[in-house]
Amino acid sequence: MHNKIKMQAKDVDFFYGKNQALKNVNLDVYANRVTAMIGPSGCGKSTFIRLFNRMNELVPHTALCGKIFLDDLEINNPSVDPVDIRRRVGMVFQKPNPFPKSIFENISYGLKVNGIKDKAFIGQKVEDSLKRAVIWGEVKDRLHDSALKLSGGQQQRLCIARCLAVETEVILFDEPCASLDPISTAKIEELILELKKDYTIIIVTHNMQQAARVSDYTGFFLLGELVEFGKTQDMFTAPRNKKTEDYITGRFG
Amino acid sequence: MRKFKEFLIEKLIFICGLASIFFVILIFLFLTKEGLAVFKYVNPVDFLMGKSWYPISEPAQLGILPLIFGSLIVTLGAAIISIPIGIACAVYIAEVAPSKIKEVLKSGIELLAAIPSVVLGFIGMVTLVPWVKTVFHLPTGLTALSGSIILAFMAMPTIVSIAEDALYSVPKSYKEGAFALGATHWQTIYRVLLPAASSGIVAAVMLGIGRVIGETMAVMMITGNAAVIPQSILVPVRTLTATIAAEMGEAVVGSEHYFALFAIGIVLFIMSFIINVTADLFLHKRH
Ligand SMILES: Nc1ncnc2c1ncn2[C@@H]1O[C@H](COP(=O)(O)OP(=O)(O)O)[C@@H](O)[C@H]1O
Ligand SMILES: [Mg+2]
């Protein structure tokens, strides 16, 4: 493991009110690698991944102990503006959530909030992002139609394109294929493998085959604890922990 | 036995529903029958476009243009005041306010909605009217502006609560999506939440304004009741509603004056009907 560490969670505890959702989690995310989080529903995967772009702050009455780093920056420090973090760490959600606007505006929105006004630049960027997310061919003739008319799989790739347009360094995927058909899922997995050249990727999935297919590192969560973390290959062939083995061989979960 | 009970309840509800529709139709028929009779004495164009309202002079002059203008100017003023403040307040409650302040504000708004219009009119008369008089150096504070301000208070609760509702029902995923792209809170509100809630907000505005157009008591007390086409917002005006309320008692049943008041009722009915239907269209667009 001689890769550069891009993001890091150190001694992280997280609470929803009095309910502890994460217990003493330590995890390193390597640059230009895909790191997968697996585990049964409710074990804290979403809660964990949302710490990396400070998204949990939208939920009232939550508390975080411990530190999260992006490069050398301690991002959960109160002096850090979450907006700056989210411009470096993008996110794709479980349910595709395009804005109720046109396909074009869905992409240009992120550029506009980042202060970009140059129309020609925006037009070019929209095209590039859609091409990169492998959806350009399907939408190029109807850029000004509502994004809500697209299929679920197309909407999800549009959401990825939207995220690519703002040129973040890290992309968080929270079960991006949970509501998609197998063909769309395959397209998105392919895309993730392609994107890791330029991005650091963290993906939550409760589909173990998916973790095995796309990720370089895997973390297994159970009841808010990180039970095991390591290279995906090692984890799936020779898990160190009995619980991990039970989970990946399908004995529970 | 249980079946019979169900049957009875079902029929009872059906009859109640039918009765309410029946009464609405009855009122409408009565209004039309009495109102249209005025056109035996004056033609519709002279009625709507006539500039003088002297219903008891000989011969009676039954032009309601000044009254229409009176209603419009008071309503427009109230809209200009209440729409921006109401929407801003809704955004504050839905998005910005901490939960404690939010509760206080929401109860405050409900309280405002519960104040009877005659009380608002009275408060306006003793506080607002003298203030308008001194601030603008007017011979009287009983003006369209005073009416607009008080009516804005009446429209606000409707606008705030329905607009807040509309903002609240915007899917949370839109907000998360915007935040995740690095949008600030204000950028999210302005470019995602408000557009997504726009049809509900338009409906809120329409219903608020609908309430204003039909309002009678408060405007009668503080707008001065001069049936003259207003040249500015700082002069006394008389609205359609105030005219009916003030004159119905003294109009001789079956006289042209009496019929004219009913015809004013039809005009009002059509105005609020249009507004409500528009609001409805926007509300349904949401679903
Ligand atoms: N917004 C929330 N408010 C309160 N509790 C929550 C919230 N979101 C998640 N939780 C709780 O935190 C725990 C972890 O949830 P989550 O991170 O969503 O799990 P996963 O993504 O692995 O299914 C669960 O027990 C869940 O009930
Ligand atoms: Mg989850």
Coordinates of C-alpha atoms and ligand atoms in Angstrom, one line a residue:
Chain A
M1 CA 0.0 0.0 0.0
H2 CA 2.3 2.7 -1.2
N3 CA -0.4 4.9 -2.7
K4 CA -0.9 8.5 -1.7
I5 CA -3.7 9.0 0.9
K6 CA -6.4 11.3 -0.4
M7 CA -8.9 11.3 2.4
Q8 CA -8.7 9.9 5.9
A9 CA -11.1 9.3 8.8
K10 CA -9.5 9.3 12.2
D11 CA -11.2 8.0 15.4
V12 CA -14.7 8.9 14.0
D13 CA -17.8 8.6 16.2
F14 CA -21.0 9.9 14.9
F15 CA -24.3 10.5 16.7
Y16 CA -27.9 11.1 15.6
G17 CA -29.2 12.6 18.8
K18 CA -28.3 10.0 21.4
N19 CA -28.1 7.2 18.9
Q20 CA -24.5 6.3 17.9
A21 CA -24.3 5.5 14.2
L22 CA -20.5 5.1 13.9
K23 CA -18.1 3.8 16.5
N24 CA -14.4 4.7 16.4
V25 CA -13.9 4.3 12.6
N26 CA -10.4 4.7 11.1
L27 CA -10.0 4.4 7.4
D28 CA -7.7 5.7 4.7
V29 CA -8.9 6.4 1.1
Y30 CA -6.2 6.2 -1.5
A31 CA -5.8 8.6 -4.4
N32 CA -7.0 7.4 -7.8
R33 CA -8.4 4.2 -6.3
V34 CA -12.0 3.0 -5.8
T35 CA -12.8 2.3 -2.2
A36 CA -16.0 0.4 -1.5
M37 CA -18.0 0.3 1.7
I38 CA -20.1 -2.8 2.2
G39 CA -22.3 -4.1 5.0
P40 CA -26.0 -4.7 5.7
S41 CA -28.6 -2.0 5.7
G42 CA -28.5 0.4 8.6
C43 CA -24.9 -0.3 9.5
G44 CA -23.8 3.3 8.9
K45 CA -22.4 3.2 5.3
S46 CA -24.3 6.3 4.2
T47 CA -23.6 8.1 7.4
F48 CA -19.9 7.5 7.0
I49 CA -19.6 8.5 3.3
R50 CA -21.6 11.7 3.9
L51 CA -18.9 12.8 6.4
F52 CA -16.5 13.3 3.5
N53 CA -18.5 16.2 2.1
R54 CA -20.0 17.3 5.3
M55 CA -23.5 16.4 4.1
N56 CA -24.6 15.1 7.5
E57 CA -24.7 18.8 8.6
L58 CA -28.0 19.1 6.9
V59 CA -29.5 16.7 9.5
P60 CA -30.3 18.6 12.7
H61 CA -29.1 17.3 16.1
T62 CA -26.1 15.4 15.0
A63 CA -22.6 15.3 16.5
L64 CA -19.2 14.2 15.2
C65 CA -16.1 13.3 17.2
G66 CA -12.8 12.6 15.5
K67 CA -11.2 14.1 12.4
I68 CA -11.7 13.8 8.6
F69 CA -8.9 14.9 6.3
L70 CA -8.8 15.8 2.7
D71 CA -5.1 15.9 1.8
D72 CA -3.8 17.8 4.8
L73 CA -6.9 19.8 5.4
E74 CA -9.0 18.9 8.4
I75 CA -12.4 19.3 6.8
N76 CA -14.6 19.1 9.8
N77 CA -12.8 22.0 11.5
P78 CA -15.4 24.7 12.1
S79 CA -13.3 27.3 10.3
V80 CA -13.6 25.4 7.1
D81 CA -16.5 26.4 4.9
P82 CA -18.4 23.2 3.8
V83 CA -19.1 24.9 0.5
D84 CA -15.4 24.8 -0.3
I85 CA -15.2 21.1 0.6
R86 CA -18.2 20.2 -1.6
R87 CA -16.5 21.9 -4.5
R88 CA -13.7 19.4 -4.1
V89 CA -15.7 16.4 -3.1
G90 CA -18.7 15.6 -5.2
M91 CA -21.5 13.2 -4.6
V92 CA -23.9 11.0 -6.5
F93 CA -26.9 9.8 -4.5
Q94 CA -28.8 6.5 -4.2
K95 CA -31.9 7.8 -6.0
P96 CA -31.1 9.8 -9.1
N97 CA -31.9 13.4 -8.2
P98 CA -31.7 15.6 -11.3
F99 CA -33.2 19.1 -10.8
P100 CA -36.6 19.6 -12.4
K101 CA -34.9 21.6 -15.1
S102 CA -33.5 20.9 -18.6
I103 CA -30.7 18.5 -19.2
F104 CA -28.4 21.4 -20.1
E105 CA -29.4 23.4 -17.0
N106 CA -28.7 20.4 -14.7
I107 CA -25.1 20.5 -15.8
S108 CA -24.7 24.3 -16.1
Y109 CA -26.1 24.8 -12.6
G110 CA -23.0 23.6 -10.8
L111 CA -20.8 25.8 -13.0
K112 CA -22.9 28.8 -12.3
V113 CA -22.8 28.4 -8.6
N114 CA -19.1 28.2 -8.9
G115 CA -19.1 31.6 -10.5
I116 CA -18.6 30.7 -14.1
K117 CA -20.4 33.0 -16.5
D118 CA -18.8 32.5 -19.9
K119 CA -21.5 31.0 -22.1
A120 CA -19.2 29.3 -24.6
F121 CA -17.2 27.8 -21.9
I122 CA -20.3 26.5 -20.2
G123 CA -21.6 25.0 -23.4
Q124 CA -18.4 23.2 -24.0
K125 CA -18.2 22.0 -20.5
V126 CA -21.7 20.6 -20.7
E127 CA -20.9 18.7 -23.8
D128 CA -17.6 17.4 -22.3
S129 CA -19.2 16.2 -19.1
L130 CA -22.0 14.5 -20.9
K131 CA -19.5 12.7 -23.1
R132 CA -17.4 11.7 -20.2
A133 CA -20.5 10.3 -18.4
V134 CA -21.3 8.3 -21.7
I135 CA -24.7 9.8 -22.1
W136 CA -24.0 12.5 -24.7
G137 CA -25.2 10.3 -27.6
E138 CA -28.5 9.7 -25.9
V139 CA -29.3 13.3 -25.1
K140 CA -27.5 15.5 -27.5
D141 CA -30.6 16.2 -29.6
R142 CA -32.7 17.1 -26.6
L143 CA -30.5 19.1 -24.3
H144 CA -33.4 21.5 -23.5
D145 CA -35.9 18.8 -22.6
S146 CA -36.7 18.2 -18.9
A147 CA -34.2 15.9 -17.2
L148 CA -37.1 14.2 -15.5
K149 CA -38.1 12.7 -18.8
L150 CA -35.0 10.5 -18.9
S151 CA -35.0 6.9 -17.7
G152 CA -33.6 6.1 -14.2
G153 CA -30.2 5.0 -15.6
Q154 CA -29.9 8.0 -17.8
Q155 CA -30.8 10.3 -14.9
Q156 CA -28.1 8.7 -12.8
R157 CA -25.5 9.2 -15.5
L158 CA -26.7 12.8 -15.8
C159 CA -26.1 13.2 -12.1
I160 CA -22.6 11.9 -12.6
A161 CA -22.1 14.3 -15.5
R162 CA -23.3 17.1 -13.3
C163 CA -20.7 16.2 -10.7
L164 CA -17.9 15.8 -13.3
A165 CA -18.6 19.3 -14.7
V166 CA -17.5 21.0 -11.5
E167 CA -14.2 19.1 -11.5
T168 CA -14.0 17.8 -8.0
E169 CA -11.1 15.7 -6.8
V170 CA -13.1 13.0 -5.1
I171 CA -16.5 11.5 -6.0
L172 CA -18.7 9.8 -3.4
F173 CA -21.2 7.3 -4.7
D174 CA -23.9 6.2 -2.3
E175 CA -25.4 3.1 -3.7
P176 CA -25.6 4.6 -7.2
C177 CA -27.1 1.5 -8.8
A178 CA -29.6 0.6 -6.1
S179 CA -32.6 1.7 -8.2
L180 CA -31.3 0.7 -11.6
D181 CA -31.6 -2.2 -14.0
P182 CA -28.6 -4.5 -14.7
I183 CA -27.7 -2.8 -18.0
S184 CA -27.6 0.6 -16.5
T185 CA -25.7 -0.8 -13.6
A186 CA -23.1 -2.2 -15.9
K187 CA -22.7 1.1 -17.7
I188 CA -22.2 2.9 -14.4
E189 CA -19.7 0.4 -13.2
E190 CA -17.7 0.8 -16.4
L191 CA -17.8 4.5 -16.0
I192 CA -16.5 4.3 -12.4
L193 CA -13.5 2.3 -13.5
E194 CA -12.8 4.8 -16.3
L195 CA -13.1 7.8 -13.8
K196 CA -10.6 6.5 -11.3
K197 CA -7.8 7.7 -13.6
D198 CA -8.7 11.3 -12.7
Y199 CA -10.7 10.9 -9.5
T200 CA -10.5 9.3 -6.1
I201 CA -13.7 7.3 -5.7
I202 CA -15.6 6.1 -2.6
I203 CA -18.6 3.9 -3.3
V204 CA -21.2 2.5 -1.0
T205 CA -22.9 -0.7 -2.1
H206 CA -24.6 -3.6 -0.6
N207 CA -24.1 -5.6 -3.7
M208 CA -20.9 -7.6 -3.0
Q209 CA -20.3 -8.5 -6.6
Q210 CA -20.3 -4.9 -7.4
A211 CA -17.7 -4.2 -4.8
A212 CA -15.6 -7.0 -6.1
R213 CA -16.0 -5.8 -9.7
V214 CA -15.2 -2.1 -9.3
S215 CA -13.2 -1.5 -6.1
D216 CA -9.5 -1.7 -5.2
Y217 CA -10.1 -1.5 -1.4
T218 CA -13.1 -2.5 0.6
G219 CA -14.3 -1.7 4.1
F220 CA -16.9 -3.9 5.8
F221 CA -19.2 -2.2 8.3
L222 CA -21.4 -3.8 10.9
L223 CA -23.5 -2.0 13.4
G224 CA -21.5 1.2 13.0
E225 CA -18.1 -0.4 13.3
L226 CA -15.5 -0.9 10.6
V227 CA -15.0 -4.6 11.0
E228 CA -12.4 -5.1 8.3
F229 CA -10.6 -3.0 5.8
G230 CA -8.1 -4.0 3.1
K231 CA -7.5 -4.7 -0.6
T232 CA -10.6 -6.0 -2.2
Q233 CA -8.9 -9.0 -3.6
D234 CA -7.6 -10.1 -0.2
M235 CA -10.9 -9.4 1.5
F236 CA -12.9 -11.5 -0.9
T237 CA -10.5 -14.4 -1.1
A238 CA -9.1 -14.5 2.4
P239 CA -11.1 -12.5 4.9
R240 CA -9.4 -12.1 8.3
N241 CA -12.5 -11.7 10.3
K242 CA -15.1 -14.4 10.8
K243 CA -18.0 -11.9 10.5
T244 CA -16.6 -10.6 7.2
E245 CA -16.4 -14.1 5.9
D246 CA -20.0 -14.9 7.0
Y247 CA -21.2 -11.7 5.3
I248 CA -19.4 -12.2 2.0
T249 CA -20.3 -15.8 1.8
G250 CA -23.9 -14.8 2.2
R251 CA -24.6 -16.3 5.6
F252 CA -26.3 -13.1 6.9
G253 CA -27.0 -9.6 5.8
Chain B
M1 CA -76.5 -4.5 10.5
R2 CA -72.9 -3.2 10.0
K3 CA -73.6 -3.1 6.3
F4 CA -76.7 -1.0 6.9
K5 CA -74.8 1.4 9.1
E6 CA -72.2 1.8 6.3
F7 CA -74.9 2.4 3.8
L8 CA -76.6 5.0 6.0
I9 CA -73.3 6.9 6.6
E10 CA -72.4 6.8 3.0
K11 CA -75.8 8.2 2.0
L12 CA -75.7 10.9 4.7
I13 CA -72.3 12.1 3.5
F14 CA -73.6 12.1 -0.1
I15 CA -76.6 14.2 0.9
C16 CA -74.4 16.7 2.7
G17 CA -72.2 17.0 -0.3
L18 CA -75.1 17.4 -2.6
A19 CA -76.7 20.0 -0.3
S20 CA -73.6 22.2 -0.3
I21 CA -73.5 22.2 -4.1
F22 CA -77.2 22.8 -4.2
F23 CA -76.8 25.9 -2.0
V24 CA -74.0 27.3 -4.1
I25 CA -76.1 26.9 -7.2
L26 CA -79.0 28.5 -5.4
I27 CA -77.0 31.5 -4.3
F28 CA -75.6 31.9 -7.8
L29 CA -79.0 31.7 -9.4
F30 CA -80.4 34.3 -7.0
L31 CA -77.4 36.6 -7.5
T32 CA -77.8 36.4 -11.3
K33 CA -81.5 36.8 -11.3
E34 CA -81.4 39.9 -9.1
G35 CA -78.2 41.3 -10.6
L36 CA -79.1 40.9 -14.3
A37 CA -82.3 42.9 -13.7
V38 CA -80.2 46.1 -13.5
F39 CA -79.6 45.8 -17.3
K40 CA -83.3 46.8 -17.8
Y41 CA -82.2 50.3 -16.7
V42 CA -78.6 50.6 -17.8
N43 CA -76.7 48.8 -20.6
P44 CA -73.8 46.6 -19.5
V45 CA -71.1 48.9 -21.1
D46 CA -72.4 52.0 -19.3
F47 CA -72.6 50.0 -16.1
L48 CA -69.0 48.7 -16.2
M49 CA -67.4 51.8 -17.8
G50 CA -69.6 54.6 -16.4
K51 CA -67.6 57.0 -14.4
S52 CA -70.2 58.2 -11.9
W53 CA -71.9 56.3 -9.2
Y54 CA -74.9 58.3 -7.9
P55 CA -77.5 55.5 -7.3
I56 CA -80.1 57.7 -5.6
S57 CA -80.0 60.8 -7.7
E58 CA -82.8 61.3 -10.2
P59 CA -82.1 59.8 -12.8
A60 CA -79.8 57.3 -11.1
Q61 CA -76.2 57.1 -12.5
L62 CA -75.0 53.5 -12.2
G63 CA -71.4 53.5 -13.4
I64 CA -69.1 51.3 -11.3
L65 CA -65.8 52.1 -12.9
P66 CA -64.7 54.1 -9.9
L67 CA -65.5 51.2 -7.6
I68 CA -63.7 48.7 -9.8
F69 CA -60.6 51.0 -9.8
G70 CA -61.0 51.4 -6.0
S71 CA -60.9 47.7 -5.6
L72 CA -58.0 47.2 -8.0
I73 CA -55.8 49.9 -6.5
V74 CA -56.3 48.7 -3.0
T75 CA -55.7 45.1 -4.0
L76 CA -52.7 46.0 -6.1
G77 CA -51.2 48.0 -3.2
A78 CA -51.8 45.1 -0.8
A79 CA -50.2 42.7 -3.3
I80 CA -47.1 44.8 -3.7
I81 CA -46.7 44.9 0.0
S82 CA -47.7 41.4 1.0
I83 CA -46.1 39.2 -1.8
P84 CA -42.4 40.0 -1.3
I85 CA -42.7 40.1 2.5
G86 CA -44.9 37.0 2.5
I87 CA -42.6 34.9 0.3
A88 CA -39.5 36.1 2.2
C89 CA -41.1 35.1 5.4
A90 CA -42.0 31.7 4.0
V91 CA -38.4 31.1 2.9
Y92 CA -37.2 32.2 6.3
I93 CA -39.5 29.9 8.1
A94 CA -39.0 26.9 5.8
E95 CA -35.3 27.2 5.3
V96 CA -33.4 29.5 7.7
A97 CA -35.1 29.8 11.0
P98 CA -33.9 27.6 13.9
S99 CA -36.7 25.3 15.0
K100 CA -37.7 27.3 18.1
I101 CA -38.0 30.6 16.2
K102 CA -39.9 28.7 13.5
E103 CA -42.5 27.5 16.0
V104 CA -43.0 31.0 17.4
L105 CA -43.3 32.5 13.9
K106 CA -45.8 29.9 12.8
S107 CA -48.0 30.5 15.8
G108 CA -47.7 34.2 15.2
I109 CA -48.8 33.8 11.6
E110 CA -51.8 31.7 12.8
L111 CA -52.7 34.3 15.3
L112 CA -52.6 37.0 12.6
A113 CA -54.9 34.9 10.5
A114 CA -57.3 34.7 13.4
I115 CA -57.8 38.4 14.0
P116 CA -61.3 39.4 12.8
S117 CA -61.2 41.9 10.0
V118 CA -63.2 44.5 12.0
V119 CA -60.5 44.5 14.7
L120 CA -57.8 45.0 12.1
G121 CA -59.9 47.8 10.6
F122 CA -60.3 49.4 14.0
I123 CA -56.6 49.1 14.8
G124 CA -55.9 50.6 11.4
M125 CA -58.2 53.5 12.0
V126 CA -56.7 54.6 15.3
T127 CA -53.0 53.9 14.4
L128 CA -52.3 53.7 10.7
V129 CA -54.7 56.3 9.4
P130 CA -53.3 59.2 11.5
W131 CA -49.8 58.1 10.7
V132 CA -50.5 58.1 6.9
K133 CA -52.1 61.5 7.3
T134 CA -49.0 63.1 9.0
V135 CA -46.3 61.3 7.0
F136 CA -47.7 62.3 3.6
H137 CA -49.2 65.6 4.7
L138 CA -52.7 64.7 3.6
P139 CA -56.1 66.2 4.4
T140 CA -57.2 62.8 5.5
G141 CA -55.5 59.5 6.3
L142 CA -58.4 57.5 5.0
T143 CA -56.8 56.5 1.8
A144 CA -56.2 53.5 -0.6
L145 CA -52.7 53.2 0.9
S146 CA -54.1 52.7 4.4
G147 CA -56.5 50.0 3.0
S148 CA -53.6 48.3 1.2
I149 CA -51.5 48.1 4.3
I150 CA -54.2 46.6 6.4
L151 CA -55.2 44.2 3.6
A152 CA -51.6 43.2 3.3
F153 CA -51.8 42.0 6.9
M154 CA -54.8 39.9 6.0
A155 CA -53.2 38.4 2.8
M156 CA -49.9 37.6 4.5
P157 CA -50.9 34.6 6.7
T158 CA -52.4 32.8 3.6
I159 CA -49.4 33.6 1.5
V160 CA -46.9 32.6 4.2
S161 CA -48.5 29.4 5.2
I162 CA -49.2 28.0 1.7
A163 CA -45.9 29.1 0.3
E164 CA -44.1 27.6 3.3
D165 CA -45.9 24.4 2.6
A166 CA -44.9 24.5 -1.0
L167 CA -41.3 25.0 -0.1
Y168 CA -41.4 22.3 2.5
S169 CA -42.8 19.7 0.0
V170 CA -39.9 20.2 -2.4
P171 CA -38.1 16.9 -2.3
K172 CA -35.1 16.9 0.0
S173 CA -33.1 15.3 -2.7
Y174 CA -33.1 18.5 -4.7
K175 CA -31.6 20.4 -1.9
E176 CA -29.0 17.7 -1.2
G177 CA -28.1 17.7 -4.9
A178 CA -27.6 21.4 -5.0
F179 CA -25.5 21.4 -1.8
A180 CA -23.4 18.5 -3.1
L181 CA -22.4 20.6 -6.1
G182 CA -21.0 23.3 -3.8
A183 CA -24.0 25.6 -3.9
T184 CA -24.4 27.9 -1.0
H185 CA -27.6 27.9 1.0
W186 CA -28.8 31.1 -0.7
Q187 CA -27.9 29.7 -4.2
T188 CA -29.9 26.6 -3.4
I189 CA -32.9 28.5 -2.2
Y190 CA -32.9 30.9 -5.1
R191 CA -32.1 28.6 -8.0
V192 CA -33.5 25.3 -6.9
L193 CA -36.1 25.5 -4.1
L194 CA -38.0 28.6 -5.3
P195 CA -38.3 27.4 -8.9
A196 CA -39.3 23.9 -7.8
A197 CA -42.0 25.4 -5.4
S198 CA -43.1 28.1 -7.9
S199 CA -46.5 26.7 -8.7
G200 CA -47.4 26.4 -5.1
I201 CA -46.1 29.8 -4.4
V202 CA -48.2 31.3 -7.2
A203 CA -51.2 29.5 -5.8
A204 CA -50.4 31.0 -2.3
V205 CA -50.3 34.5 -3.8
M206 CA -53.5 34.0 -5.7
L207 CA -55.4 32.7 -2.6
G208 CA -54.0 35.6 -0.6
I209 CA -55.1 38.1 -3.1
G210 CA -58.5 36.4 -3.4
R211 CA -58.9 37.0 0.3
V212 CA -58.1 40.7 -0.2
I213 CA -60.5 41.3 -3.0
G214 CA -63.5 39.9 -1.1
E215 CA -62.6 41.7 2.1
T216 CA -65.1 44.3 3.2
M217 CA -65.2 45.4 6.8
A218 CA -61.6 46.7 7.2
V219 CA -61.6 48.5 3.8
M220 CA -64.9 50.2 4.6
M221 CA -63.5 51.5 7.8
I222 CA -60.3 53.0 6.5
T223 CA -60.4 53.8 2.8
G224 CA -62.6 56.9 3.0
N225 CA -65.3 55.6 0.7
A226 CA -65.2 58.2 -2.0
A227 CA -66.6 56.8 -5.3
V228 CA -64.2 58.7 -7.5
I229 CA -61.6 57.2 -9.9
P230 CA -58.4 57.5 -7.9
Q231 CA -55.5 59.4 -9.4
S232 CA -53.0 58.1 -6.8
I233 CA -52.8 55.7 -3.9
L234 CA -53.0 58.6 -1.4
V235 CA -56.6 59.5 -2.0
P236 CA -59.8 58.1 -0.5
V237 CA -61.4 55.3 -2.6
R238 CA -64.4 53.1 -2.4
T239 CA -64.3 49.4 -3.3
L240 CA -66.9 47.1 -4.8
T241 CA -67.4 45.3 -1.5
A242 CA -67.7 48.4 0.7
T243 CA -70.3 49.7 -1.7
I244 CA -72.5 46.7 -1.3
A245 CA -72.1 46.6 2.5
A246 CA -72.7 50.3 3.0
E247 CA -75.7 50.7 0.6
M248 CA -77.6 47.4 0.8
G249 CA -79.4 48.5 3.9
E250 CA -80.8 51.6 2.4
A251 CA -81.6 50.4 -1.1
V252 CA -85.3 49.9 -1.7
V253 CA -86.0 46.3 -2.6
G254 CA -86.8 46.0 -6.3
S255 CA -85.3 49.4 -7.2
E256 CA -82.6 49.9 -9.8
H257 CA -80.1 50.7 -7.0
Y258 CA -80.9 47.3 -5.4
F259 CA -80.4 45.5 -8.6
A260 CA -77.2 47.4 -9.3
L261 CA -75.8 46.2 -5.9
F262 CA -76.5 42.6 -6.9
A263 CA -74.8 43.2 -10.3
I264 CA -71.7 44.4 -8.4
G265 CA -71.9 41.2 -6.5
I266 CA -71.7 39.3 -9.8
V267 CA -68.7 41.3 -10.8
L268 CA -67.0 40.4 -7.5
F269 CA -68.0 36.8 -7.9
I270 CA -66.5 36.6 -11.3
M271 CA -63.3 38.3 -10.1
S272 CA -62.7 35.9 -7.2
F273 CA -63.8 32.9 -9.3
I274 CA -61.1 33.7 -11.8
I275 CA -58.5 34.1 -9.1
N276 CA -59.4 30.9 -7.3
V277 CA -59.5 28.9 -10.5
T278 CA -56.0 30.2 -11.4
A279 CA -54.8 29.3 -8.0
D280 CA -56.3 25.8 -8.3
L281 CA -54.6 25.3 -11.7
F282 CA -51.3 26.1 -10.2
L283 CA -51.9 24.0 -7.1
H284 CA -52.7 21.0 -9.3
K285 CA -49.8 21.5 -11.5
R286 CA -47.7 20.5 -8.5
H287 CA -49.0 17.0 -8.4
Ligands
LIG1 N1 -31.4 11.3 9.4 C1 -31.3 10.4 10.4 N2 -31.8 10.6 11.6 C2 -31.6 9.7 12.6 N3 -31.0 8.5 12.5 C3 -30.5 8.2 11.3 C4 -30.6 9.1 10.2 N4 -30.0 8.5 9.1 C5 -29.6 7.3 9.5 N5 -29.9 7.1 10.8 C6 -29.6 5.9 11.6 O1 -28.2 5.7 11.5 C7 -27.9 4.3 11.3 C8 -27.1 4.2 10.1 O2 -27.9 4.5 8.9 P1 -27.3 4.6 7.5 O3 -26.0 5.4 7.6 O4 -28.3 5.2 6.6 O5 -27.0 3.1 7.1 P2 -26.8 2.4 5.7 O6 -26.5 3.5 4.7 O7 -25.6 1.5 5.9 O8 -28.0 1.6 5.4 C9 -29.2 3.6 11.3 O9 -29.5 3.0 12.5 C10 -30.2 4.7 11.0 O10 -31.5 4.4 11.6
MG2 MG -27.6 3.9 2.9

